[in-house]
JSON list of C-alpha atoms in Angstrom, two decimals:
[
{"chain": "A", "resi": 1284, "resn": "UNK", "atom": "CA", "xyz": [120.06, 146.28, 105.44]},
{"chain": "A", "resi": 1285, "resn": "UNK", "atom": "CA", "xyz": [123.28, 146.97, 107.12]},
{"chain": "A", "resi": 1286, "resn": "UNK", "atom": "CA", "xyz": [123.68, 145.83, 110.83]},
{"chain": "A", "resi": 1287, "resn": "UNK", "atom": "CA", "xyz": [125.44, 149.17, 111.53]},
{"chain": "A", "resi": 1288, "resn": "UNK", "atom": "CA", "xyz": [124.62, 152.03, 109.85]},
{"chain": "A", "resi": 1289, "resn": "UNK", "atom": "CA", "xyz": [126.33, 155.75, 110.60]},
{"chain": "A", "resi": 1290, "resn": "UNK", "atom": "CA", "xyz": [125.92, 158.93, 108.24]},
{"chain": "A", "resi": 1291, "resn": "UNK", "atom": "CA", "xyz": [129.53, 159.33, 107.25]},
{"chain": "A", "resi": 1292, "resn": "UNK", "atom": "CA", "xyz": [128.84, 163.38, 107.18]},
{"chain": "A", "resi": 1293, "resn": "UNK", "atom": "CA", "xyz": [131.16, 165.51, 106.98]},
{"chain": "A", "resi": 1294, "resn": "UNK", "atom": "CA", "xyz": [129.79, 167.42, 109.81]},
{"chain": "A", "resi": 1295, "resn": "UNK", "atom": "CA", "xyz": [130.83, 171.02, 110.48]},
{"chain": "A", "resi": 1296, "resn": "UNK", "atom": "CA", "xyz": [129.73, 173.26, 113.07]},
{"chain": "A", "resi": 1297, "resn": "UNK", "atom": "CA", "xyz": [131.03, 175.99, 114.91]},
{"chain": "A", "resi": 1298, "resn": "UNK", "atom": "CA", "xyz": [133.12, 176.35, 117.94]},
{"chain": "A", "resi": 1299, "resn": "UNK", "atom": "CA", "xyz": [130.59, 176.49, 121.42]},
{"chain": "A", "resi": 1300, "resn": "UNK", "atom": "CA", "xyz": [127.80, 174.26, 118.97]},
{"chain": "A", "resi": 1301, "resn": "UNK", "atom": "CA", "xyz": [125.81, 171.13, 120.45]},
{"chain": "A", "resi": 1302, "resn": "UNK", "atom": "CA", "xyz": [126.95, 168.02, 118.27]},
{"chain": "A", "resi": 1303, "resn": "UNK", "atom": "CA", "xyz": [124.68, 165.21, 118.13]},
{"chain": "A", "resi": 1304, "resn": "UNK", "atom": "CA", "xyz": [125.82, 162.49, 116.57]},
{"chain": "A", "resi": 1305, "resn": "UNK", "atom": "CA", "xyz": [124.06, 158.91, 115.56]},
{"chain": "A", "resi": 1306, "resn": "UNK", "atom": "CA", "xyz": [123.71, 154.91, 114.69]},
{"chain": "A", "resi": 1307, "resn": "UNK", "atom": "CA", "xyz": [120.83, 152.90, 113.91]},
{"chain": "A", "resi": 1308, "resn": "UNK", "atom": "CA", "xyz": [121.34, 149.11, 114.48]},
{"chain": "A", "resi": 1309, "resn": "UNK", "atom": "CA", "xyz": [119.58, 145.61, 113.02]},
{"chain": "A", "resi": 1310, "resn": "UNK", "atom": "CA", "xyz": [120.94, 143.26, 115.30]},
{"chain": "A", "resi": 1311, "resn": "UNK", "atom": "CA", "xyz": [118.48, 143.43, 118.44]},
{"chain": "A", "resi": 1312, "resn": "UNK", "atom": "CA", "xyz": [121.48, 141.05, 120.54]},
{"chain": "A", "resi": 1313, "resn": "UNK", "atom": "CA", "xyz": [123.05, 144.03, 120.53]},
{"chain": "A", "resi": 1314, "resn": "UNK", "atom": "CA", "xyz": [124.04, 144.94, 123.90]},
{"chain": "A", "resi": 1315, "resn": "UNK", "atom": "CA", "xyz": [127.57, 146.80, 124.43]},
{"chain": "A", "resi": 1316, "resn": "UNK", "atom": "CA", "xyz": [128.13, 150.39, 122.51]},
{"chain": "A", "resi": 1317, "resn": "UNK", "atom": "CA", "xyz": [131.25, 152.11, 122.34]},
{"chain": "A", "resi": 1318, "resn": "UNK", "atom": "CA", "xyz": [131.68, 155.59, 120.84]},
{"chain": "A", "resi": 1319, "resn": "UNK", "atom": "CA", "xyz": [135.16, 155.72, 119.43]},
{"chain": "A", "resi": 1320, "resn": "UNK", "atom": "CA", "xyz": [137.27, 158.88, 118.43]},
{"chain": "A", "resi": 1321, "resn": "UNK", "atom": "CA", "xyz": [139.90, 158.76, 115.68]},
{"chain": "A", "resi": 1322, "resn": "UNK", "atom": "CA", "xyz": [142.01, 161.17, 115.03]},
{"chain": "A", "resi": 1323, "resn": "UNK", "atom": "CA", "xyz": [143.56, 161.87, 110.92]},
{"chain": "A", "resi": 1324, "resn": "UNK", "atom": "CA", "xyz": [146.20, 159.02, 110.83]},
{"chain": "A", "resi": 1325, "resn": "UNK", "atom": "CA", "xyz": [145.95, 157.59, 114.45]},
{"chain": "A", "resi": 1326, "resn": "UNK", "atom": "CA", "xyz": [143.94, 154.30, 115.68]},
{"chain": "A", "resi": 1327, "resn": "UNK", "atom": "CA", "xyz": [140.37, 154.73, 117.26]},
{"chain": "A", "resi": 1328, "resn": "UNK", "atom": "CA", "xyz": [140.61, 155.68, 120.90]},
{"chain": "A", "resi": 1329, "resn": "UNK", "atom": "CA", "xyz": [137.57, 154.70, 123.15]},
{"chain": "A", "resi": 1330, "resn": "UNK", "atom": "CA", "xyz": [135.52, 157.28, 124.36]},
{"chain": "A", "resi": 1331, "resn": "UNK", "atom": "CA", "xyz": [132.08, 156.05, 125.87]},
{"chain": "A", "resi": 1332, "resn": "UNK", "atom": "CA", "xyz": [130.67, 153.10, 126.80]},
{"chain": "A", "resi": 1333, "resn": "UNK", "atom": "CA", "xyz": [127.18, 151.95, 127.40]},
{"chain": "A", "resi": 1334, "resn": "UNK", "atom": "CA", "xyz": [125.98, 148.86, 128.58]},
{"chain": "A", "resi": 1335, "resn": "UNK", "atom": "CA", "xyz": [121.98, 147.85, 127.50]},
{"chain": "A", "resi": 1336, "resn": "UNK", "atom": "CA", "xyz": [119.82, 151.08, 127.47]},
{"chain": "A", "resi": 1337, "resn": "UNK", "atom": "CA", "xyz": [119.77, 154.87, 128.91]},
{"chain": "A", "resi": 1338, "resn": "UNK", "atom": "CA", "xyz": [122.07, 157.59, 129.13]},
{"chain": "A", "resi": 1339, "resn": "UNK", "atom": "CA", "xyz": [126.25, 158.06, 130.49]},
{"chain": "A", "resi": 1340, "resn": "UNK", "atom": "CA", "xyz": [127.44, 161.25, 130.87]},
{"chain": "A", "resi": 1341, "resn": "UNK", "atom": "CA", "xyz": [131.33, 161.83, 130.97]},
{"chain": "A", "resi": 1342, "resn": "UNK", "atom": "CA", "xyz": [132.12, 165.36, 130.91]},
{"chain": "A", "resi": 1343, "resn": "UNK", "atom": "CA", "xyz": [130.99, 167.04, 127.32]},
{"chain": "A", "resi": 1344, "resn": "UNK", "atom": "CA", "xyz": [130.26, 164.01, 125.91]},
{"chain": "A", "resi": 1345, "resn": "UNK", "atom": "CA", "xyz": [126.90, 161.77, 126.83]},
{"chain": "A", "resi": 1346, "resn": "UNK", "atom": "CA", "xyz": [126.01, 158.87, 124.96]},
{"chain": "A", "resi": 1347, "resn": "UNK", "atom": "CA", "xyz": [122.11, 157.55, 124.48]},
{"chain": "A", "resi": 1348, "resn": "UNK", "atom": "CA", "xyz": [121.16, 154.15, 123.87]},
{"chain": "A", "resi": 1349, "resn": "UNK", "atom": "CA", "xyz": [117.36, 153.37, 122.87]},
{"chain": "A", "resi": 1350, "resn": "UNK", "atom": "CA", "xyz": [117.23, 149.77, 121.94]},
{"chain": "A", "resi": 1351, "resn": "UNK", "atom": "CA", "xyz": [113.62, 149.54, 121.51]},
{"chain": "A", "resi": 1352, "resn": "UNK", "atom": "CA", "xyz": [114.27, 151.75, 117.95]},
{"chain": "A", "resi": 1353, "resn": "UNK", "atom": "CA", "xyz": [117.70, 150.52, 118.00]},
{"chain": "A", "resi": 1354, "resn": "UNK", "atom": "CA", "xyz": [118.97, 153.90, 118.09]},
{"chain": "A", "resi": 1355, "resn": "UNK", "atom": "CA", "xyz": [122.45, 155.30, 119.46]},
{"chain": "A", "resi": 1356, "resn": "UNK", "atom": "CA", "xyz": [123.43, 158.54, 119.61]},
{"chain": "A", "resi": 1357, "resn": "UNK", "atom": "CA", "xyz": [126.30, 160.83, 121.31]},
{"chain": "A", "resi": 1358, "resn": "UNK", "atom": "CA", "xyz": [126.11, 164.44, 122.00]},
{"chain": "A", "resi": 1359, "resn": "UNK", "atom": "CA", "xyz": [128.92, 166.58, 122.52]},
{"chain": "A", "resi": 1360, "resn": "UNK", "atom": "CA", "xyz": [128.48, 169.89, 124.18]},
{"chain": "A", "resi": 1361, "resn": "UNK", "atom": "CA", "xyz": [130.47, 173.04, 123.91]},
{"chain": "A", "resi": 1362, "resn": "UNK", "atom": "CA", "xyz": [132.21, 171.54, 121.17]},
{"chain": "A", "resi": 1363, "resn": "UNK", "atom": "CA", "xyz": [135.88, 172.78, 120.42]},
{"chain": "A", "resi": 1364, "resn": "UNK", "atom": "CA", "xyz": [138.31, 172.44, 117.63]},
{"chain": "A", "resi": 1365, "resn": "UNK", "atom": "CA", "xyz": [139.99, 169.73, 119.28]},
{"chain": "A", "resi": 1366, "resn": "UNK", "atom": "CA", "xyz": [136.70, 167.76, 119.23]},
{"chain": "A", "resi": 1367, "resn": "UNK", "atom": "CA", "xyz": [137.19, 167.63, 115.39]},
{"chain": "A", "resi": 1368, "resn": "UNK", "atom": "CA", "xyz": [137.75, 163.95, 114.76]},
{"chain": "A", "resi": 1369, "resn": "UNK", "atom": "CA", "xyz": [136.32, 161.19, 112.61]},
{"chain": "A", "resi": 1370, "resn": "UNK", "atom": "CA", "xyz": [133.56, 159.40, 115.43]},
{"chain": "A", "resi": 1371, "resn": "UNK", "atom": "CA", "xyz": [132.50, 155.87, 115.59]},
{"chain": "A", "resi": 1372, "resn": "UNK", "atom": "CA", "xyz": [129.88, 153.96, 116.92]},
{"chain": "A", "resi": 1373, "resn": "UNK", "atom": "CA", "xyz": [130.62, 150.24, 117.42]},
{"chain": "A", "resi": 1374, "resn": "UNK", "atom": "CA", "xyz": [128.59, 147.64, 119.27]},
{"chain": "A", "resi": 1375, "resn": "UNK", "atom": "CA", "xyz": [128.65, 143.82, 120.51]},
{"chain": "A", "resi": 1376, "resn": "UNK", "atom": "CA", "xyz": [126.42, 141.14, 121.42]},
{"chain": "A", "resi": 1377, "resn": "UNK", "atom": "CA", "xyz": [128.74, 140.04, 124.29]},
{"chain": "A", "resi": 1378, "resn": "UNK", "atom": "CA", "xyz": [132.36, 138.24, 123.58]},
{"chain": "A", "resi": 1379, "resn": "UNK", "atom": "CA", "xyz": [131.94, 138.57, 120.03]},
{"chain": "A", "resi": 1380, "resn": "UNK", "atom": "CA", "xyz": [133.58, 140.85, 117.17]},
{"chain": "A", "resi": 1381, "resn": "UNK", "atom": "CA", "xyz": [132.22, 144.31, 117.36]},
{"chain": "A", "resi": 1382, "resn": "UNK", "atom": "CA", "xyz": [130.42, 145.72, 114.52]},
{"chain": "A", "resi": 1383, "resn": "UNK", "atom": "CA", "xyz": [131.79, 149.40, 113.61]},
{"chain": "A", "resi": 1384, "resn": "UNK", "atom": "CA", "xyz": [129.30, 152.04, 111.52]},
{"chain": "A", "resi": 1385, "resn": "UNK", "atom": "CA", "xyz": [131.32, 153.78, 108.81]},
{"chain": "A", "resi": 1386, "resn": "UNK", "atom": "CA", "xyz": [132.45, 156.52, 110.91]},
{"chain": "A", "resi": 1387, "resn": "UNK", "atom": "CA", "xyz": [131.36, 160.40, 111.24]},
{"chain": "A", "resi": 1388, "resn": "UNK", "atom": "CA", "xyz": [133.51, 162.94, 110.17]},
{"chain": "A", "resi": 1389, "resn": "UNK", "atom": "CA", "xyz": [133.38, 166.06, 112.70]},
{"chain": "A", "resi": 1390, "resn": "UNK", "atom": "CA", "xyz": [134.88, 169.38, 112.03]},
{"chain": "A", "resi": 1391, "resn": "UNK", "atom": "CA", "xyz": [134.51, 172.14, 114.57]},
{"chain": "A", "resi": 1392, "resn": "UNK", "atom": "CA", "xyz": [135.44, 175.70, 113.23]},
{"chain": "A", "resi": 1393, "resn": "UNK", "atom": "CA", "xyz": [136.80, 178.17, 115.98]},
{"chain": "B", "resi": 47, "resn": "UNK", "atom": "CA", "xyz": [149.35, 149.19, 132.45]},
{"chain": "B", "resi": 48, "resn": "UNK", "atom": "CA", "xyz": [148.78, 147.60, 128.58]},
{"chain": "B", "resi": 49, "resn": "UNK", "atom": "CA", "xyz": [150.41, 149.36, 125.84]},
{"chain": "B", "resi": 50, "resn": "UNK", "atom": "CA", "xyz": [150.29, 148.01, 121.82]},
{"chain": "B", "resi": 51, "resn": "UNK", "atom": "CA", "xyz": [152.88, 147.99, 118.97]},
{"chain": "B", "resi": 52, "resn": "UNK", "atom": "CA", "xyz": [152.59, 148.42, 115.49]},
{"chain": "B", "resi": 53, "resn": "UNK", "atom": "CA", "xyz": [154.51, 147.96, 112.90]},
{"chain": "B", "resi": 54, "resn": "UNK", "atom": "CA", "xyz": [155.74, 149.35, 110.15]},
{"chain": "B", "resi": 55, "resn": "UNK", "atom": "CA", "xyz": [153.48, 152.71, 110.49]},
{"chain": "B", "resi": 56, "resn": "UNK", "atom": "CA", "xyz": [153.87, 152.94, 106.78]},
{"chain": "B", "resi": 57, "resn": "UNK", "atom": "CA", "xyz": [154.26, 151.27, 103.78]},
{"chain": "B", "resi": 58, "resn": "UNK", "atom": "CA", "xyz": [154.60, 151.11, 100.35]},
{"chain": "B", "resi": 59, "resn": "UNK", "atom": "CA", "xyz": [154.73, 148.27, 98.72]},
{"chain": "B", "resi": 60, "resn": "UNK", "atom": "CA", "xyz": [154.04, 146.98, 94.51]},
{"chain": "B", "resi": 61, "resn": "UNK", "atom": "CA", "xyz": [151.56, 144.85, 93.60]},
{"chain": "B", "resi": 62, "resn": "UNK", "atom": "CA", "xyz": [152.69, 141.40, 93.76]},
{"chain": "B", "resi": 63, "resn": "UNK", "atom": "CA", "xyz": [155.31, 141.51, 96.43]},
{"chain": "B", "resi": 64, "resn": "UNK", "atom": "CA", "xyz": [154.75, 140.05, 100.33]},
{"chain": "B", "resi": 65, "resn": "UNK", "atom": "CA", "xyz": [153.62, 141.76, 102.80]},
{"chain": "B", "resi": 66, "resn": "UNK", "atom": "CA", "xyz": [154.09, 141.18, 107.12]},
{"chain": "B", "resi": 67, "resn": "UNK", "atom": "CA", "xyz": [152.37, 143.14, 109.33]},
{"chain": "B", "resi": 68, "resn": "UNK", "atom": "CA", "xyz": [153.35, 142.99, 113.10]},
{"chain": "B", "resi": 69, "resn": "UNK", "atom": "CA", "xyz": [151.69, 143.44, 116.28]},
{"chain": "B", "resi": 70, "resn": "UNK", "atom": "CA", "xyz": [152.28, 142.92, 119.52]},
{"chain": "B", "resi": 71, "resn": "UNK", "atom": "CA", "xyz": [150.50, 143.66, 123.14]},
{"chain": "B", "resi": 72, "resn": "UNK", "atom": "CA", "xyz": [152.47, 144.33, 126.16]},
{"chain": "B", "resi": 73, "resn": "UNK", "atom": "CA", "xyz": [151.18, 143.96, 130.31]},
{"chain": "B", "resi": 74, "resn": "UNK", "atom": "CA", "xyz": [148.57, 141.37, 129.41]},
{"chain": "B", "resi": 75, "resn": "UNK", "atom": "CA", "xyz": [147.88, 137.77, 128.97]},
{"chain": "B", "resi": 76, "resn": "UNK", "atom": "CA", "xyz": [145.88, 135.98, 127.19]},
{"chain": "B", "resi": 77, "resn": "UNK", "atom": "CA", "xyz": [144.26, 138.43, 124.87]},
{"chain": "B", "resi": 78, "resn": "UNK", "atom": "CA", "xyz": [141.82, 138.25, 122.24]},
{"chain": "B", "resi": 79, "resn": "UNK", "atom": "CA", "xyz": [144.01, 139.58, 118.75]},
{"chain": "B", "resi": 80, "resn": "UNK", "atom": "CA", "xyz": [142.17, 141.52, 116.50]},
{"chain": "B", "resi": 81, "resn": "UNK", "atom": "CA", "xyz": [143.34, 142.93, 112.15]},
{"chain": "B", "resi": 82, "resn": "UNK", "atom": "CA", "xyz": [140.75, 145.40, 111.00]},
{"chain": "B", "resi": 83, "resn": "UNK", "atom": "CA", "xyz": [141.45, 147.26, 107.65]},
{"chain": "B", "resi": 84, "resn": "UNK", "atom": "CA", "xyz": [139.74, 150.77, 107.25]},
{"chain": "B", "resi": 85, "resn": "UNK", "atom": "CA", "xyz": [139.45, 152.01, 103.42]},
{"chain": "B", "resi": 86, "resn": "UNK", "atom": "CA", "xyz": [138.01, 155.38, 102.63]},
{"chain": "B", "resi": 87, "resn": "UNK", "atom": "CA", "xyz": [134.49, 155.64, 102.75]},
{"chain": "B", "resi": 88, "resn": "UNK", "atom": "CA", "xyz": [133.93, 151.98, 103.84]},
{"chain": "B", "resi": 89, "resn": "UNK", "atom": "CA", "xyz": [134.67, 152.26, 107.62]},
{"chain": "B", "resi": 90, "resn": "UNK", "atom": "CA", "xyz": [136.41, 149.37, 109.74]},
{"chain": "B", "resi": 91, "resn": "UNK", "atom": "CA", "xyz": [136.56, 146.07, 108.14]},
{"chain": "B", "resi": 92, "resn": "UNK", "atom": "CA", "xyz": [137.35, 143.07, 110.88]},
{"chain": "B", "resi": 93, "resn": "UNK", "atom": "CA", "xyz": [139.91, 140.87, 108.17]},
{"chain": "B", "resi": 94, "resn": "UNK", "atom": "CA", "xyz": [141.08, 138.46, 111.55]},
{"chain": "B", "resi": 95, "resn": "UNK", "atom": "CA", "xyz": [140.37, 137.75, 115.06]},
{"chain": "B", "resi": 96, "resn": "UNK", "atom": "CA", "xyz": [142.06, 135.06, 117.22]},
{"chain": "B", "resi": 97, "resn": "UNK", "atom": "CA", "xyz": [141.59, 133.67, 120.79]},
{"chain": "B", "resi": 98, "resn": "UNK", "atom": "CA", "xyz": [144.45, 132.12, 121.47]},
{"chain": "B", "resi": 99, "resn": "UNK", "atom": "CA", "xyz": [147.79, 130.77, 119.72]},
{"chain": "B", "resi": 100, "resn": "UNK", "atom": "CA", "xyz": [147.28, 129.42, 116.42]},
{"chain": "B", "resi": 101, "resn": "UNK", "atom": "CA", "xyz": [143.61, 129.74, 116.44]},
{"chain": "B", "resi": 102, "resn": "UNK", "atom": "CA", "xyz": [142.58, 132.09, 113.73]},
{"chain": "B", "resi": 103, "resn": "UNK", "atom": "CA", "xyz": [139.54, 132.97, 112.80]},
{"chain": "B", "resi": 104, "resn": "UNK", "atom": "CA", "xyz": [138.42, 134.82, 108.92]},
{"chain": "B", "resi": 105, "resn": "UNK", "atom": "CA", "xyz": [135.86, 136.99, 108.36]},
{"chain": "B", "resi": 106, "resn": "UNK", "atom": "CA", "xyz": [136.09, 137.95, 104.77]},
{"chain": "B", "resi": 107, "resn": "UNK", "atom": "CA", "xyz": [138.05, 135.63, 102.17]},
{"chain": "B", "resi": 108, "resn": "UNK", "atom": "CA", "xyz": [140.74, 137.54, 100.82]},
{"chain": "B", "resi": 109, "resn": "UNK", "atom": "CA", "xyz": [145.09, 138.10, 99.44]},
{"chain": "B", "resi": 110, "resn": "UNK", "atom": "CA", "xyz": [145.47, 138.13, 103.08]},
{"chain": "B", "resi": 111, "resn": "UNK", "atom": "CA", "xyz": [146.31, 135.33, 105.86]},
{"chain": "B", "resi": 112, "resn": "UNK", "atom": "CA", "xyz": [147.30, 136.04, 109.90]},
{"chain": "B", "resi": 113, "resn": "UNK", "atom": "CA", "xyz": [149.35, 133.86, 112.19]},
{"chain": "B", "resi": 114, "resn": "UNK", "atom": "CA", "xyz": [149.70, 134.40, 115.89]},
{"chain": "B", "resi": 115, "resn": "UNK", "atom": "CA", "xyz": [152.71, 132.55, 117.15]},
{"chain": "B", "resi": 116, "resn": "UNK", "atom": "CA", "xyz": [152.65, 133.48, 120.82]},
{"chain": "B", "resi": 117, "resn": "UNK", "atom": "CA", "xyz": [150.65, 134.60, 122.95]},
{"chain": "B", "resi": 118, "resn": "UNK", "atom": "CA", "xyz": [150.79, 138.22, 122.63]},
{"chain": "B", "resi": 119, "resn": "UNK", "atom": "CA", "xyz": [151.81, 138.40, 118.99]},
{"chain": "B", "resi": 120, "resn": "UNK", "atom": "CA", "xyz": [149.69, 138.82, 115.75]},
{"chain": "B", "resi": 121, "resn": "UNK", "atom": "CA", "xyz": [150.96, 138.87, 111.85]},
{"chain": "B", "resi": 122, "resn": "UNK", "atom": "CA", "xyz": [149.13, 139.67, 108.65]},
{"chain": "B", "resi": 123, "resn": "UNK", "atom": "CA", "xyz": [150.50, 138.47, 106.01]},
{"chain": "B", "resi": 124, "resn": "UNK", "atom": "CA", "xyz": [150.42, 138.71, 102.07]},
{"chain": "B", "resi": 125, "resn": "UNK", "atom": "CA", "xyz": [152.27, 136.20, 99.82]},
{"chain": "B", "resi": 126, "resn": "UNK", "atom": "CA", "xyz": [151.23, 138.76, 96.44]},
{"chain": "B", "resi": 127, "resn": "UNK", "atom": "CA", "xyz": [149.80, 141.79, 97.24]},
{"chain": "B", "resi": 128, "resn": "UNK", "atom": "CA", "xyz": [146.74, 143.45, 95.27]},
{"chain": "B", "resi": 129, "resn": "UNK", "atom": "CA", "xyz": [146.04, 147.06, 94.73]},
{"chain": "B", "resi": 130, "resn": "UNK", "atom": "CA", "xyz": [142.74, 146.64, 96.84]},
{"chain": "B", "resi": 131, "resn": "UNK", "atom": "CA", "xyz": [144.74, 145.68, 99.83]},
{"chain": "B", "resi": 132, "resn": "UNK", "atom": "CA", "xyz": [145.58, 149.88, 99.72]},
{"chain": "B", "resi": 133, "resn": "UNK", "atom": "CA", "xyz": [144.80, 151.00, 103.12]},
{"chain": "B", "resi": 134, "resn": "UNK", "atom": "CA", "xyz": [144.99, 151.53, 107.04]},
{"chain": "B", "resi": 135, "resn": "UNK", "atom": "CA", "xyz": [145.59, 148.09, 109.11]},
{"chain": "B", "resi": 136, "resn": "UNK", "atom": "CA", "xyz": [144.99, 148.37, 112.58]},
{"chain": "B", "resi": 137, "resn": "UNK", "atom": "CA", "xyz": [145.89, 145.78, 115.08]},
{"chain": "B", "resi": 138, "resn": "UNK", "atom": "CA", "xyz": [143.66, 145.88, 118.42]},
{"chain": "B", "resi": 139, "resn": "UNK", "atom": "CA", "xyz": [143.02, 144.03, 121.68]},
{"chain": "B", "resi": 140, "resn": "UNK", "atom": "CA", "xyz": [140.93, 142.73, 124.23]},
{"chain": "B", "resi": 141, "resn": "UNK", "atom": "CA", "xyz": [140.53, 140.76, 127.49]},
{"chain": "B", "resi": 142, "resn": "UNK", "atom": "CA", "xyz": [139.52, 137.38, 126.94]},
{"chain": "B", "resi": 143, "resn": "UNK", "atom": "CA", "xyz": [137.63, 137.49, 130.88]},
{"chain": "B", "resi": 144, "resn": "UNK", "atom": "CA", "xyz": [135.56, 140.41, 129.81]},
{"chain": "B", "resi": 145, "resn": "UNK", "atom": "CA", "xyz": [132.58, 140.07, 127.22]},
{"chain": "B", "resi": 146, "resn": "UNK", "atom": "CA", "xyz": [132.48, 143.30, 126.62]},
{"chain": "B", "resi": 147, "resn": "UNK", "atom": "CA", "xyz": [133.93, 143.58, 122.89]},
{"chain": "B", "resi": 148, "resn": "UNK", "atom": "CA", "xyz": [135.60, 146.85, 124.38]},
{"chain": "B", "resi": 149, "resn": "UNK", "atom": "CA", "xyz": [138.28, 147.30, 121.72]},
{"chain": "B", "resi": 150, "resn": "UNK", "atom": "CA", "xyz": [142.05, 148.71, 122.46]},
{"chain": "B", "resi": 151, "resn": "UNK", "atom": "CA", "xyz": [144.00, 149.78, 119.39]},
{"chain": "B", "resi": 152, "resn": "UNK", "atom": "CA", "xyz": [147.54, 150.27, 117.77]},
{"chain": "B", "resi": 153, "resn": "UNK", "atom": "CA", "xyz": [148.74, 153.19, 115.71]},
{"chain": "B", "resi": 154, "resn": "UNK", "atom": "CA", "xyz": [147.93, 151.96, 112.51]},
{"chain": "B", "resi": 155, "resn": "UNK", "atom": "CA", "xyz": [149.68, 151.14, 109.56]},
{"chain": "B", "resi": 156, "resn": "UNK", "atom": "CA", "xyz": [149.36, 152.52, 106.24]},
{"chain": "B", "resi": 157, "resn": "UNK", "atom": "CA", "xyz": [149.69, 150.17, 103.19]},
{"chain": "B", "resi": 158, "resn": "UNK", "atom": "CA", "xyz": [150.11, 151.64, 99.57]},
{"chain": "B", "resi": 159, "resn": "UNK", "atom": "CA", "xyz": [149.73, 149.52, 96.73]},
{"chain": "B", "resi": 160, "resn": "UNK", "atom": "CA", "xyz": [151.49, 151.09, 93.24]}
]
């Protein structure tokens, strides 16, 4: 088994659409999970952070951390074309590596 | 505030020639210095990470080697490159005080093989 796995997609939905998108982990050290966005050709920028388990809500985007099933997900709402992006979920015992998943490729359709 | 340089962006290189890869972080100290490699289909793959000058540390045994010669400076390096090494290199950072693994990265840069 994988310590990180991610469904690689591609996802498409249309423009207004509720995107939910998710990790499942091994590793139950796992503490720290990042959502990264990468745009075609560009390095992964940041774009949530959770610390242990619950929810964090940043505008659109809120991510979900359930570490009794080891589960991560992100949910974008009112998605728009500029949300279309290859999306990342990494995570980190603490001041070590992090561990990406493969990456979700998003397209939203206007 | 921190910024991170990359270069080259791109690259194309034949197989058996050297390769150097440089990075470099601005507005901190200290960092931790990260190479990842992302291939199609196989997400990012950590190749290097280092803690401090001339500590190096390998994740996967490959064609490739890194140095860090100061502080704020990190090279990959090839001496004969293989078509596998094809792909996106991206350099990346963090703050040695936090524990976080919270991950800051370059532009990229994009390595062809022939």
């Amino acid at each position: 088994q994988k310590e990180v796995e991610q469904d690689p997609g591609p996802l498409s939905v249309p423009e207004g659409a509720i995107v939910s998108l998710n990790c499942t982990y091994s590793n139950s050290a796992f503490q720290y999970f990042m959502w990264y966005r990468q745009y075609s050709r560009k390095g992964p920028e940041l774009l949530m952070y959770t610390y242990s388990s619950g929810n964090k809500e940043d505008g659109r985007f809120t991510a979900q951390v359930d570490k009794s099933s080891k589960y991560i997900s992100l949910f974008i709402r009112d998605s728009q074309p500029s949300d279309s992006a290859t999306y990342l979920c990494a995570m980190s015992s603490g001041n070590t590596p992090l561990v990406f998943g493969k990456g979700t490729r998003l397209s939203v359709i206007a | 505030s921190q910024t991170i340089h990359q270069w080259p962006a791109t690259l194309v290189q034949p197989v058996g020639s050297p390769l150097s890869l440089e990075c470099t972080v601005e507005g901190t100290s200290n960092p931790n210095l990260y190479w990842y490699r992302q291939a199609a289909g196989r997400g990012l793959q950590l190749l290097f990470y280092s803690v401090g000058i001339g500590q190096i540390s390998s994740e996967v045994p490959q064609n490739l080697s890194a140095s860090r010669p100061q502080d704020r400076q990190f090279i990959l390096s090839s001496k004969k490159l293989l078509l596998s090494d094809s792909g996106f290199y991206l350099c990346a950072w963090n703050r040695r005080e936090i524990g976080t693994g919270e991950l800051f990265f370059g532009e990229g840069s994009r390595l062809t093989v022939l």
